[in-house]
Coordinates of C-alpha atoms and ligand atoms in Angstrom, one line a residue:
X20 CA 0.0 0.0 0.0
X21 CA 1.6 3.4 -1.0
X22 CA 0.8 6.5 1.2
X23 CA 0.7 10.0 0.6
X24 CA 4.2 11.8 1.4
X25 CA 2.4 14.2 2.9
X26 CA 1.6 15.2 6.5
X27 CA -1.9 14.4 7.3
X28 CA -4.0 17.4 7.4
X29 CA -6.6 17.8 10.1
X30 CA -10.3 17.6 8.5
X31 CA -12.8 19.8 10.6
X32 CA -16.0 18.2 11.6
X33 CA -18.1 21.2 10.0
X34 CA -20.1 21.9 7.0
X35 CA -18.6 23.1 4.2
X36 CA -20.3 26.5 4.7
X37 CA -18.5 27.0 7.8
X38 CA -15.6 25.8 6.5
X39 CA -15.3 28.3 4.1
X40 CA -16.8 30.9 5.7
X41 CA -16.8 30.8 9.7
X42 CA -12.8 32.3 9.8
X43 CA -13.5 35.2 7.8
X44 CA -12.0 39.0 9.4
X45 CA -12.3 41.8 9.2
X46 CA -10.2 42.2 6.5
X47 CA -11.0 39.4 4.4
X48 CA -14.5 40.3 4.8
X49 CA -13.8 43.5 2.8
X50 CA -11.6 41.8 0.3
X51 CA -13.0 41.1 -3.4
X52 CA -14.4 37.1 -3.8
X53 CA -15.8 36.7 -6.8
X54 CA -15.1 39.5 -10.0
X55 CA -17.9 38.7 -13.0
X56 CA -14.8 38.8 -15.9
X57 CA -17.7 39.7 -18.3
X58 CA -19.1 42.9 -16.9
X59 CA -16.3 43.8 -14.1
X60 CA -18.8 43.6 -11.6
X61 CA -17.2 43.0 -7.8
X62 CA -18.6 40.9 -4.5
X63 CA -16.9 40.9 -1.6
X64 CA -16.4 38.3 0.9
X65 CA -19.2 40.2 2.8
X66 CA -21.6 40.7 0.4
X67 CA -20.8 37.1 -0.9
X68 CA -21.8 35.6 2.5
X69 CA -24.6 37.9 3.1
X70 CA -26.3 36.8 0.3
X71 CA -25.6 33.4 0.9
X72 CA -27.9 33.8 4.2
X73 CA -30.5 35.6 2.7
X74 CA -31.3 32.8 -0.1
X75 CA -31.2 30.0 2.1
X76 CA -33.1 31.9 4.1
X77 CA -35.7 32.1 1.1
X78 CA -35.2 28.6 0.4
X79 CA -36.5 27.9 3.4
X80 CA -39.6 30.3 3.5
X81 CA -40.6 28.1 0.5
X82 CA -40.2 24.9 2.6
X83 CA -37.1 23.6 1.2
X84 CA -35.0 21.7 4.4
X85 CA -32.7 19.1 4.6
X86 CA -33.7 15.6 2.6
X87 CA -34.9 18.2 -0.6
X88 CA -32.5 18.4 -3.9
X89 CA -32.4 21.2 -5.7
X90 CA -30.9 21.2 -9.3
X91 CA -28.6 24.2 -10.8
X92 CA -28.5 24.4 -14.5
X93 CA -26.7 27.6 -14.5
X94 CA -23.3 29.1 -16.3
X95 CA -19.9 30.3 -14.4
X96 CA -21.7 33.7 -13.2
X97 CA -21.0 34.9 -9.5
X98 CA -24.4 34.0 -8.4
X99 CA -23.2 30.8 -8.5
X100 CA -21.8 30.8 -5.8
X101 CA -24.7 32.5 -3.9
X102 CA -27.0 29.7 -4.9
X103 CA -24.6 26.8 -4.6
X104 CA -23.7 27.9 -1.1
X105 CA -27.2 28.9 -0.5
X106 CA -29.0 25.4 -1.1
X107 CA -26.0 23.8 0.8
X108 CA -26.9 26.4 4.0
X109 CA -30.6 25.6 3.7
X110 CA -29.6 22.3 4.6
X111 CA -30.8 20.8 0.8
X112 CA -28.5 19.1 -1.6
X113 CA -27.4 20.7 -4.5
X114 CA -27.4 18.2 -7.8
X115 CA -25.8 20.5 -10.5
X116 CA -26.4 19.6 -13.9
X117 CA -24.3 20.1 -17.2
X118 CA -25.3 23.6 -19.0
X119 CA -24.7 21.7 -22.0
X120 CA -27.4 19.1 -22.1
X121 CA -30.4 18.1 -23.8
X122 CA -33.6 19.0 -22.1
X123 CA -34.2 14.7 -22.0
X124 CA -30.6 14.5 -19.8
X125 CA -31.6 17.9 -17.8
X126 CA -34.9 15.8 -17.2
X127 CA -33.5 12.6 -16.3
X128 CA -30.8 13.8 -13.8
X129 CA -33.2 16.1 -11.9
X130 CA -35.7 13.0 -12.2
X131 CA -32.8 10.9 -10.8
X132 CA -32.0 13.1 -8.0
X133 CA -35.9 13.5 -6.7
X134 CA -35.2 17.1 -7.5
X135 CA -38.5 19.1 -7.2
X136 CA -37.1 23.0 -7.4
X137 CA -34.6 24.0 -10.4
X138 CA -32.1 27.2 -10.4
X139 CA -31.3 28.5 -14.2
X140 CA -30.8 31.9 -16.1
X141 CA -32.6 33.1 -18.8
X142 CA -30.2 31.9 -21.7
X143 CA -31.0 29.0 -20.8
X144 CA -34.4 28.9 -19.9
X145 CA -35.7 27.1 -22.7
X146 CA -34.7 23.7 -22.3
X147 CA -34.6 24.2 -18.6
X148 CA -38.4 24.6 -18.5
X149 CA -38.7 21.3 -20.8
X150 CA -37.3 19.6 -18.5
X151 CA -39.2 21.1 -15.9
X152 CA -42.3 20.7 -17.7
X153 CA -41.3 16.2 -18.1
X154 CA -40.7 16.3 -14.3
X155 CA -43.7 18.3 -13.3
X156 CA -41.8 21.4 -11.8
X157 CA -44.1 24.2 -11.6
X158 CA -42.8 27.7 -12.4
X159 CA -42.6 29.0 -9.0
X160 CA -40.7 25.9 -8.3
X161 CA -38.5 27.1 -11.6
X162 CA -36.2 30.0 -10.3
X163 CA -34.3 32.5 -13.0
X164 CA -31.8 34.4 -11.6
X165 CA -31.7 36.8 -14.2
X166 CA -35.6 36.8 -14.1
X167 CA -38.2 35.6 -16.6
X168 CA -42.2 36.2 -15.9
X169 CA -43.6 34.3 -13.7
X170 CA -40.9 33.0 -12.1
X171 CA -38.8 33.8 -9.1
X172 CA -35.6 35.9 -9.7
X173 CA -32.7 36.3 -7.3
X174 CA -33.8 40.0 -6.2
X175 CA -37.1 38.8 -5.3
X176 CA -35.7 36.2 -3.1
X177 CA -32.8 38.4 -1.8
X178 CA -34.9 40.6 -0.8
X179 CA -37.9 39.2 0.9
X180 CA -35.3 39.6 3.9
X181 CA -35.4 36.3 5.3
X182 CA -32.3 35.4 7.7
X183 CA -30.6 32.1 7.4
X184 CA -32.2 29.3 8.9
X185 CA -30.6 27.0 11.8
X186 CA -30.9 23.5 10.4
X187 CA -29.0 20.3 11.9
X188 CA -27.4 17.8 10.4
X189 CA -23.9 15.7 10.4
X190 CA -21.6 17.0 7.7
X191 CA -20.1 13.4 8.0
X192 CA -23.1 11.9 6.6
X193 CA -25.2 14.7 5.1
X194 CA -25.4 14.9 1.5
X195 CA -23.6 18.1 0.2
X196 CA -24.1 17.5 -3.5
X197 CA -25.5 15.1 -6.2
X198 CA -23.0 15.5 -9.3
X199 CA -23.2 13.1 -12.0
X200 CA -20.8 10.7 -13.6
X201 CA -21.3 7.8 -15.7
X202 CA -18.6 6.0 -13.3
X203 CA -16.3 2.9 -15.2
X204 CA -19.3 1.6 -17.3
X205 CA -22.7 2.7 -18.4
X206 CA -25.1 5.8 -17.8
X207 CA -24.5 9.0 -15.9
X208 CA -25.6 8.4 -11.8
X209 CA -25.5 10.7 -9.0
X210 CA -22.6 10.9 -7.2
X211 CA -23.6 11.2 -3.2
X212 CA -20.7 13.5 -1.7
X213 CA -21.0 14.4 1.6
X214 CA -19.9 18.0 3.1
X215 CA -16.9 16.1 4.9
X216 CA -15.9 14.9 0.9
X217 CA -15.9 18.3 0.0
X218 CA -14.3 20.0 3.3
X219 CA -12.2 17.4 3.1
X220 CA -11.3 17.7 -0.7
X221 CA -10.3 21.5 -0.1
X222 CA -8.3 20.8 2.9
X223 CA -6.1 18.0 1.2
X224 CA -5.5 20.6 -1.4
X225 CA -4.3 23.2 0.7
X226 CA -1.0 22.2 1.2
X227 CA 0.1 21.9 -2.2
X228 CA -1.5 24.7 -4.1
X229 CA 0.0 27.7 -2.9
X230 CA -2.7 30.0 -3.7
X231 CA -3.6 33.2 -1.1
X232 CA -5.5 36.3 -1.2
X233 CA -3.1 38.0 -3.3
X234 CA -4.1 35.9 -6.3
X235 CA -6.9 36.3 -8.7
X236 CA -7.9 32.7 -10.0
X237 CA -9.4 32.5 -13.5
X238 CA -12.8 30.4 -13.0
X239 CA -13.6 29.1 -17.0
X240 CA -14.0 25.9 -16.3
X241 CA -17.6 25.0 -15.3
X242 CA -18.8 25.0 -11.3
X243 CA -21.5 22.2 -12.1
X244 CA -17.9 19.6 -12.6
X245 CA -16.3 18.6 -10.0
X246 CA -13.0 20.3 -10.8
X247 CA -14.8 24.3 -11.2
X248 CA -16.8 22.8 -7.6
X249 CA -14.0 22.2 -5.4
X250 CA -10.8 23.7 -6.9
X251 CA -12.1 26.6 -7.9
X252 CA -15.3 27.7 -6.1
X253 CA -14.5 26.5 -2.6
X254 CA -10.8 26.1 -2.7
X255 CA -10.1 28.9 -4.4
X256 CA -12.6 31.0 -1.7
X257 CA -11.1 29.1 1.1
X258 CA -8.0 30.7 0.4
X259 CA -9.8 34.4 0.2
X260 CA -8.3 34.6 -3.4
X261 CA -10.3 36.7 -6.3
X262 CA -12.6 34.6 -8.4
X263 CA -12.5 35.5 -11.9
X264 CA -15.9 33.7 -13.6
X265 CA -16.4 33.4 -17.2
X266 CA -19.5 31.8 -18.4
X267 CA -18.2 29.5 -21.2
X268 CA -14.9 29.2 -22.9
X269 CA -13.7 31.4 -25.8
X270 CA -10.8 32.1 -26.8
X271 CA -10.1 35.5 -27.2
X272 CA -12.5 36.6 -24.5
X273 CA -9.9 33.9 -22.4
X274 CA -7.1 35.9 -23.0
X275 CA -8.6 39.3 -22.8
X276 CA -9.9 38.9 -19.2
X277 CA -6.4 37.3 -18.1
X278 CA -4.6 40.7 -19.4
X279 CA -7.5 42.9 -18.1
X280 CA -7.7 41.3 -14.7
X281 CA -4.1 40.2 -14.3
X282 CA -4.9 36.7 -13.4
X283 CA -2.2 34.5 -11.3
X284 CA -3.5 31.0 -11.9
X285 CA -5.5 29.7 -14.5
X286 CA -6.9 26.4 -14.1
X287 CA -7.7 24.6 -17.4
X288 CA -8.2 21.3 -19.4
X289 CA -5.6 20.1 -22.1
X290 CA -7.7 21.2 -24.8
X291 CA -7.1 24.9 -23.5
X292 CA -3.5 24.2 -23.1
X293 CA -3.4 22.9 -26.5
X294 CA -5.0 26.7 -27.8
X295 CA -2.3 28.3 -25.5
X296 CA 0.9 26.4 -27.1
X297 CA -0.5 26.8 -31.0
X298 CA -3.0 29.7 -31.5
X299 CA -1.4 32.9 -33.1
X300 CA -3.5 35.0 -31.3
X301 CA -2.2 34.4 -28.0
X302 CA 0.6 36.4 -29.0
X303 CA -1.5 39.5 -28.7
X304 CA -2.5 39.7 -25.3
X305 CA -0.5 40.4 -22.1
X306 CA -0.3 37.5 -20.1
X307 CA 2.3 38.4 -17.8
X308 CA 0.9 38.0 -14.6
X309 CA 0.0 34.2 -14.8
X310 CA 2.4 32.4 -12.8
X311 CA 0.7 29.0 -13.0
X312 CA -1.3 27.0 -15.2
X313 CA -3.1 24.3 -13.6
X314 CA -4.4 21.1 -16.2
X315 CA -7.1 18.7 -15.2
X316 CA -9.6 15.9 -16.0
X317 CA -7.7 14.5 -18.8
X318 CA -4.0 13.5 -19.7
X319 CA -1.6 16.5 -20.3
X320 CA 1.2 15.6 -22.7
X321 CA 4.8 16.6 -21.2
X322 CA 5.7 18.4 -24.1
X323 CA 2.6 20.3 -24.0
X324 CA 3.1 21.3 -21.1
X325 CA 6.5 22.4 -21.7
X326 CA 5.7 24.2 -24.5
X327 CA 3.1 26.5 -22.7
X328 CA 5.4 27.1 -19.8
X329 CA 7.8 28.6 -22.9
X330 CA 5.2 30.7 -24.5
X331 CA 3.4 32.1 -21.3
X332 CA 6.6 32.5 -18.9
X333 CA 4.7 30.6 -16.2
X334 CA 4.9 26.6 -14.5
X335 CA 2.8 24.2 -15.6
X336 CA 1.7 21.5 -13.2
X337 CA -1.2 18.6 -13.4
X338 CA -3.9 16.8 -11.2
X339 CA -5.6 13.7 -11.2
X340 CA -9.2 13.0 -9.5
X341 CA -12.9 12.0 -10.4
X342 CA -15.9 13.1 -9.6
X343 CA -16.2 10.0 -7.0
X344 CA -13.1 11.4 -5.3
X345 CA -14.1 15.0 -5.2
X346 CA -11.9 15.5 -6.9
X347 CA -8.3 15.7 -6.2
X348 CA -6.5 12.0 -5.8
X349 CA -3.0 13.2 -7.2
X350 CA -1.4 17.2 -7.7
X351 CA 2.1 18.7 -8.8
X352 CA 2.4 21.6 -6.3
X353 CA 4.2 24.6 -8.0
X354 CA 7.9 25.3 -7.9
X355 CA 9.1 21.5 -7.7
X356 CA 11.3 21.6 -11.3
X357 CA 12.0 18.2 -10.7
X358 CA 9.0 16.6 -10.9
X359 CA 7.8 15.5 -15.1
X360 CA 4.9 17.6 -16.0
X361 CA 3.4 14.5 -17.7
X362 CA 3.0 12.7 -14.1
X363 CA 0.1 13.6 -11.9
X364 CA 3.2 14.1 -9.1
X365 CA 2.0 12.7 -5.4
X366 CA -1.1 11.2 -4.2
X367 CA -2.5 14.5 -1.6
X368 CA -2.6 14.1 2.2
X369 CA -5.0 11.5 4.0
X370 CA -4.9 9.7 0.9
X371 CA -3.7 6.0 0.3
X372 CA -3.1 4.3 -3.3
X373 CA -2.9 0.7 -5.0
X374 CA -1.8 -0.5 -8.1
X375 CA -3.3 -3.9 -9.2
X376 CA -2.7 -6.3 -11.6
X377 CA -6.5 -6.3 -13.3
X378 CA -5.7 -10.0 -14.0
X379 CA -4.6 -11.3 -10.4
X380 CA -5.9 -8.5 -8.1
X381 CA -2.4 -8.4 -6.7
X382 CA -0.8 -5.2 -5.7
X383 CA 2.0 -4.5 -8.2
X384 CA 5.7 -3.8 -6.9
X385 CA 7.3 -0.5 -6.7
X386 CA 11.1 -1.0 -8.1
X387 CA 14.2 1.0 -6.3
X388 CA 14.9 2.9 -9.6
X389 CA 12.4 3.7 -12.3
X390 CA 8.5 2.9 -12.3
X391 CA 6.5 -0.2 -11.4
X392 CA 4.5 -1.8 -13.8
X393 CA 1.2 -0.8 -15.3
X394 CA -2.1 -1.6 -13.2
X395 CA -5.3 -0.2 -11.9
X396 CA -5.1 2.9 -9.8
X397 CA -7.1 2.0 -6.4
X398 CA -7.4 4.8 -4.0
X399 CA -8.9 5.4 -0.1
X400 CA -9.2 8.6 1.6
X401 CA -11.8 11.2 3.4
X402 CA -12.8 12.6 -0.5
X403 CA -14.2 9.3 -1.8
X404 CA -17.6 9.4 -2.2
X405 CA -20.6 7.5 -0.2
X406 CA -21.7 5.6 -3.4
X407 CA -23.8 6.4 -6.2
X408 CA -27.4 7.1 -5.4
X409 CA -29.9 4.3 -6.5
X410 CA -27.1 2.3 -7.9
X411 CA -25.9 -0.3 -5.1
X412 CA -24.9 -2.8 -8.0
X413 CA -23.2 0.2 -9.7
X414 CA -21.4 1.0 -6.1
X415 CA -20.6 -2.6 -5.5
X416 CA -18.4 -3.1 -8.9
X417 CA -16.3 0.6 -8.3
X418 CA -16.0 1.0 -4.5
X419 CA -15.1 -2.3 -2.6
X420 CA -15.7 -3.3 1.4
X421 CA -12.8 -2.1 2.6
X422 CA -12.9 1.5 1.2
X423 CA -10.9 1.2 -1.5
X424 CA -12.3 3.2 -5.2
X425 CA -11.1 0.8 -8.3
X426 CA -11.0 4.2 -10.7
X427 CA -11.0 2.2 -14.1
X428 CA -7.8 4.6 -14.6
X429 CA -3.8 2.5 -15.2
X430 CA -1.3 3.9 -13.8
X431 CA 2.4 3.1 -12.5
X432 CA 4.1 4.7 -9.6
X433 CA 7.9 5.0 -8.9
X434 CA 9.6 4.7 -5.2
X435 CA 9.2 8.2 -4.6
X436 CA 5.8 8.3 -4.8
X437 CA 5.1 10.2 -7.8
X438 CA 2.3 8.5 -10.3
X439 CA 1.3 8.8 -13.8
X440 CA -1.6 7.6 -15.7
X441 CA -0.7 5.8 -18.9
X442 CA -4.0 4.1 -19.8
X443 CA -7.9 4.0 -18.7
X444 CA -9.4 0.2 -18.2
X445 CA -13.0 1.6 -18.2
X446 CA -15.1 2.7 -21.3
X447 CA -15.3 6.5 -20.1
X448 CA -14.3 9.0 -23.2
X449 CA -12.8 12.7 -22.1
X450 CA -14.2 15.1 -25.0
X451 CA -12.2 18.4 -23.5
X452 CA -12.4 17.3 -20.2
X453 CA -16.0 16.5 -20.4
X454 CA -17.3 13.0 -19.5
X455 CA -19.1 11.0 -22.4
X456 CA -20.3 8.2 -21.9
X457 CA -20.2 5.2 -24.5
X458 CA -23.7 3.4 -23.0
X459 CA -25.4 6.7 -24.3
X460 CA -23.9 6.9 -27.7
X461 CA -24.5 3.6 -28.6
X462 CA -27.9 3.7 -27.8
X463 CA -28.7 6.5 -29.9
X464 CA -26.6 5.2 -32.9
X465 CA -28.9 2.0 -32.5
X466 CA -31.9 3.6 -33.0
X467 CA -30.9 4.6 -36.6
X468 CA -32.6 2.3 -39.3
X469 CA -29.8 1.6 -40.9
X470 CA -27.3 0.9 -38.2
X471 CA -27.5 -3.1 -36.9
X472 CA -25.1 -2.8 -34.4
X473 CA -22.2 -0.2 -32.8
X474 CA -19.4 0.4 -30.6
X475 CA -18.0 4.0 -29.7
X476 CA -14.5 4.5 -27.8
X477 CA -11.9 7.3 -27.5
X478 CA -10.0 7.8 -30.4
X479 CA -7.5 10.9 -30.8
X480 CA -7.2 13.9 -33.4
X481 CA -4.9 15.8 -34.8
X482 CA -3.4 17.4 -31.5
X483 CA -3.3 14.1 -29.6
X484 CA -7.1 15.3 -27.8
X485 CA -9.7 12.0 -27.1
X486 CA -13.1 12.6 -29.7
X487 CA -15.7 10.5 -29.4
X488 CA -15.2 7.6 -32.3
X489 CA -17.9 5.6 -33.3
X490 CA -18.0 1.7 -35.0
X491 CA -20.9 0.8 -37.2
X492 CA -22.3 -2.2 -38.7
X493 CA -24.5 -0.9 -41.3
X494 CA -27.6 -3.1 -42.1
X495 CA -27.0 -5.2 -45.0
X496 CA -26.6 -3.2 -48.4
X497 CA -27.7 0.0 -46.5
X498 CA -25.9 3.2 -48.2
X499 CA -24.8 4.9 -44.9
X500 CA -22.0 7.3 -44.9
X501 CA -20.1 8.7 -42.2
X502 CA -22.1 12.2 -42.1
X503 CA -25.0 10.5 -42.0
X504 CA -24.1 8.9 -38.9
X505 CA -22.7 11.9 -37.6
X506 CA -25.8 14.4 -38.1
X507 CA -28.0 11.8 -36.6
X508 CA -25.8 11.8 -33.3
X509 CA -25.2 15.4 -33.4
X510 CA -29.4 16.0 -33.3
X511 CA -29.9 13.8 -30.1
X512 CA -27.2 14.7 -27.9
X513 CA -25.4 17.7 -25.8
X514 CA -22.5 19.1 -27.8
X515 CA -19.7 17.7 -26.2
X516 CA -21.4 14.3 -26.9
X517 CA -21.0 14.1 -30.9
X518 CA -19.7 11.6 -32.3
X519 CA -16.8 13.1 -34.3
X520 CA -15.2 9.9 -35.9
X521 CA -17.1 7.3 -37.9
X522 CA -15.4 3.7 -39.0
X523 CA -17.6 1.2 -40.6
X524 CA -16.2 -2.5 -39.6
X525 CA -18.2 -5.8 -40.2
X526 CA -19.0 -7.0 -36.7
X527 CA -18.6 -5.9 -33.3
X528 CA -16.0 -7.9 -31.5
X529 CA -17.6 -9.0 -28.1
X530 CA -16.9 -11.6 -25.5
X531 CA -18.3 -14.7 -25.6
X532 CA -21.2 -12.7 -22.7
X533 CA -21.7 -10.5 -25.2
X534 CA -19.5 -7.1 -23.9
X535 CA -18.5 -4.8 -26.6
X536 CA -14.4 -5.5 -26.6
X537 CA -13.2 -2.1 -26.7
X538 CA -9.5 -2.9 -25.7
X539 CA -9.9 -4.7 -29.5
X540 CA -11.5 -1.7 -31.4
X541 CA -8.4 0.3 -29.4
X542 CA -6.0 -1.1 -30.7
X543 CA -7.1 -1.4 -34.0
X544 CA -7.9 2.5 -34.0
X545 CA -4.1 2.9 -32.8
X546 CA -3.2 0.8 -35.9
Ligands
AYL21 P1 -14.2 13.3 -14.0 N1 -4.5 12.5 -16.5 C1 -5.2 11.5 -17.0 N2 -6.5 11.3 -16.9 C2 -7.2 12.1 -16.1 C3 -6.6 13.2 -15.4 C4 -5.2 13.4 -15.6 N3 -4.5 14.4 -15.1 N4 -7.5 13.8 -14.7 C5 -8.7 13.1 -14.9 N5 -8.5 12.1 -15.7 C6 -9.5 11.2 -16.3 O1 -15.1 12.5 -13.1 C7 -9.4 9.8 -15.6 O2 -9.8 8.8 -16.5 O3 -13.3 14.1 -13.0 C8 -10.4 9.9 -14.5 O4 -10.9 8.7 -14.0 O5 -14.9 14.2 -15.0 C9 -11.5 10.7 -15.1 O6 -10.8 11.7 -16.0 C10 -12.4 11.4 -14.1 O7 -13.2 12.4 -14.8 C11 -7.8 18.1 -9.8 C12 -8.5 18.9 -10.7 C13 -8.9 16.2 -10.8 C14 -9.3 18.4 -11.7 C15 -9.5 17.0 -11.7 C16 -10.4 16.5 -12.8 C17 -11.6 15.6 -12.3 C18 -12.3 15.0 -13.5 C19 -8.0 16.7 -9.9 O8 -7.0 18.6 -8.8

């Protein structure tokens, strides 16, 4: 068993409300939390908490108490936080969907989560009142931030005035938040994190990410993911640093709010990094200020890396997580040279590792010199999740009776502790650091006429990014083509769920039980 070289960090019985929040001076109170990177718009600590109060205390005028879910559809704005932190404070359990999706996949996660009160904006009210509509969510149940008629709006709750309620519960066991993940295998499920997960995720954190109030932290990447949760709204706030929210990613807007704002870190996926190494405009913008940029939720190539570093004048450094481990499993703290940008660097504190043959269920050896061999990454600590709601089976096959989370994810380790992922066992695809899940794809791509059977995996473009790649069977003598395939994906799913590559092959290969063999279709896609 392998052991984090850390110092155990001491994990506060509270809720992560109080965590955040309960230290707060008189200083930091005044100090700015959250800056809207559109508008310029400021909160401060004070403001940010006193709103905070005032919506659960709204939420609770309407009923809403501990045991109720409430889902949030809603883009990186700074009402975010007001809202997540809100619903959390009210004692309810936050389940925050994808801004991306389908109003089906809106429908089925708040359906999921027994979710009977919604929190959107008006951009993206549309499909958020479909969904509504499926699940029977009245509009008064239906809250728009921004507002919309005949719905509540985030002035008319602020200020019906109502203080914070006193609720009671045991953040060891009490359901902070329902994200969703479709795990090693199959469809998205709720995740069941409880606010010890989540205090406990920004704790482990702490030590290694050297981030204070003097630093404004670029938030792009999306709140409702794990990663924009924890590293960015609560660690980030934790630390009394400046949020920077941007509502969805674009390029040049990127880059103008890290000049106009002077950000200091900038957390990211590798597709951003990818834009940051090659895209001319870059050149354009003054980027001096960033002195780190973070990569997450999918593999970061070493050179990559290196080249951004070059370009920008700033470290780059890597973590490794899930949404079942809330996130962080593995970071690179900042100034450590030494370590290879293309490893996830040490497991965080309170946290203990595995590698496993898949075959033999033996725990692999870690040589003197170099790395061990290749096996599944198992992992235990305070940030793994209770289960997945409604899904003992599901629960069963991932998180085992003594703690430990199989992740689906290979890795090796070396004798000083530092790991690196080199393959994934499970059939989850990373489409820019978005999960897609295989189960959903190949369902759709079965209900076309013409296609008798399918298979989709992670295949890689150009710059070395996974896409979504799918293999059909067309029916016999059926005149299919690629496009066709990929229109009739692209009309049924979110965005990031397209399939983007299209290989016609004669059968499926499966085992003899009839599972699609996707370590086959792998290696024939790698040729
Ligand atoms: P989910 N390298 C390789 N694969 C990765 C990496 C990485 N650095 N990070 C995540 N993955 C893959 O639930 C891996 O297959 O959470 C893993 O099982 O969307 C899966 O993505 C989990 O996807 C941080 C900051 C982690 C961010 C994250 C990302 C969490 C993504 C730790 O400190």
């Amino acid at each position: 068993m392998l052991r984090s070289p850390l110092a155990d960090v001491h994990i506060p019985a509270v809720t992560i409300y109080d965590y955040l929040f309960s230290e707060l001076d008189e200083t930091t109170l005044d100090a700015v939390a959250i800056v809207d990177g559109t508008t310029g718009a400021e909160t401060t600590y004070r403001q940010l908490v006193a709103q905070i109060g005032l919506f659960a205390g709204a939420l609770a005028a309407r009923g809403i108490a501990v045991g109720d879910r409430v889902g949030v559809l809603c883009p990186n704005v700074p009402a975010f936080a007001t809202v997540f932190h809100g619903i959390l404070r009210a004692g309810a359990t936050a389940t925050t969907i994808n801004s991306l999706y389908t109003p089906d996949e809106i429908a089925n996660q708040l359906d999921d989560a027994g979710a009977e009160w919604l929190v959107t904006v008006s951009p993206l009210l549309a499909g958020a009142k479909a969904a509504a509509a499926q699940r029977g969510i009245a509009d008064d149940h239906l809250i728009v931030l921004d507002g919309a008629d005949g719905h509540p709006s985030l002035r008319d709750l602020l200020g019906e005035g109502h203080p914070a309620p006193d609720v009671t519960f045991d953040p060891a066991t009490h359901l902070a938040v329902l994200p969703y993940s479709s795990g090693t295998t199959g469809r998205p499920k709720g995740v069941m994190l409880t606010h010890r997960n989540l205090v406990a995720n920004v704790a482990q954190c702490r030590p290694l990410l050297d981030v204070d109030h003097t630093d404004r932290v670029l938030a792009v990447l999306p709140f409702f993911h794990i990663y924009g949760m924890t590293v960015l709204l609560n660690f980030a706030l934790r630390q009394r640093a400046g949020l920077v929210t941007m509502p969805r990613f674009d390029l040049p807007e990127f880059l103008r709010i890290i000049a106009e704002h002077r950000t200091t870190w900038v957390f990211v996926a590798p597709p951003i990094a990818v834009a940051l190494a090659k895209h001319p405009v870059v050149d354009q913008y003054d980027l001096s200020a960033v002195k780190v940029i973070f990569s997450g939720a999918a593999p970061l190539d070493g050179a990559l890396a290196a080249a951004v570093a070059t370009r920008l004048g700033c470290e780059v450094v890597q973590g490794y997580g899930m949404t079942e481990t809330s996130p962080a499993v593995n970071l690179i703290p900042a100034g450590r040279p030494e370590i290879d940008k293309s490893s996830i660097g040490p497991l965080v504190p309170n946290t203990e590792a595995r590698i496993v043959d898949p075959e033999t269920g033996a725990d692999l050896a870690v040589p003197a010199e170099g790395d061990s061999a290749a096996g599944e990454l198992w992992v235990r600590g305070p940030q793994v999740m209770v289960g997945y709601l409604n899904r003992p089976d599901a629960t069963a096959e991932m998180l085992d009776a003594d703690g430990w989370l199989h992740t689906g994810d290979i890795a090796t380790v070396s004798a000083d502790g530092m790991f690196r992922i080199v393959d994934r066992l499970k059939e989850l695809i990373k489409y820019k650091g978005y999960q897609v899940a295989p189960a959903v794809l190949e369902a759709v791509l079965l209900e076309h006429p013409l296609v008798a059977d399918a298979a989709v995996i992670g295949a890689n473009d150009d710059d070395g990014q996974e896409v979504p790649k799918a293999f059909v069977v067309p029916q016999k003598d059926a005149a299919l083509t690629a496009e066709d395939v990929m229109t009739f994906v692209a009309a049924r799913v979110a965005p990031h769920e397209k399939v983007r590559q299209v290989e016609f092959i004669d059968a499926i290969p499966k085992s003899a039980s009839g599972k699609i063999l996707r370590k086959d279709l792998r290696m024939r896609d790698r040729g």
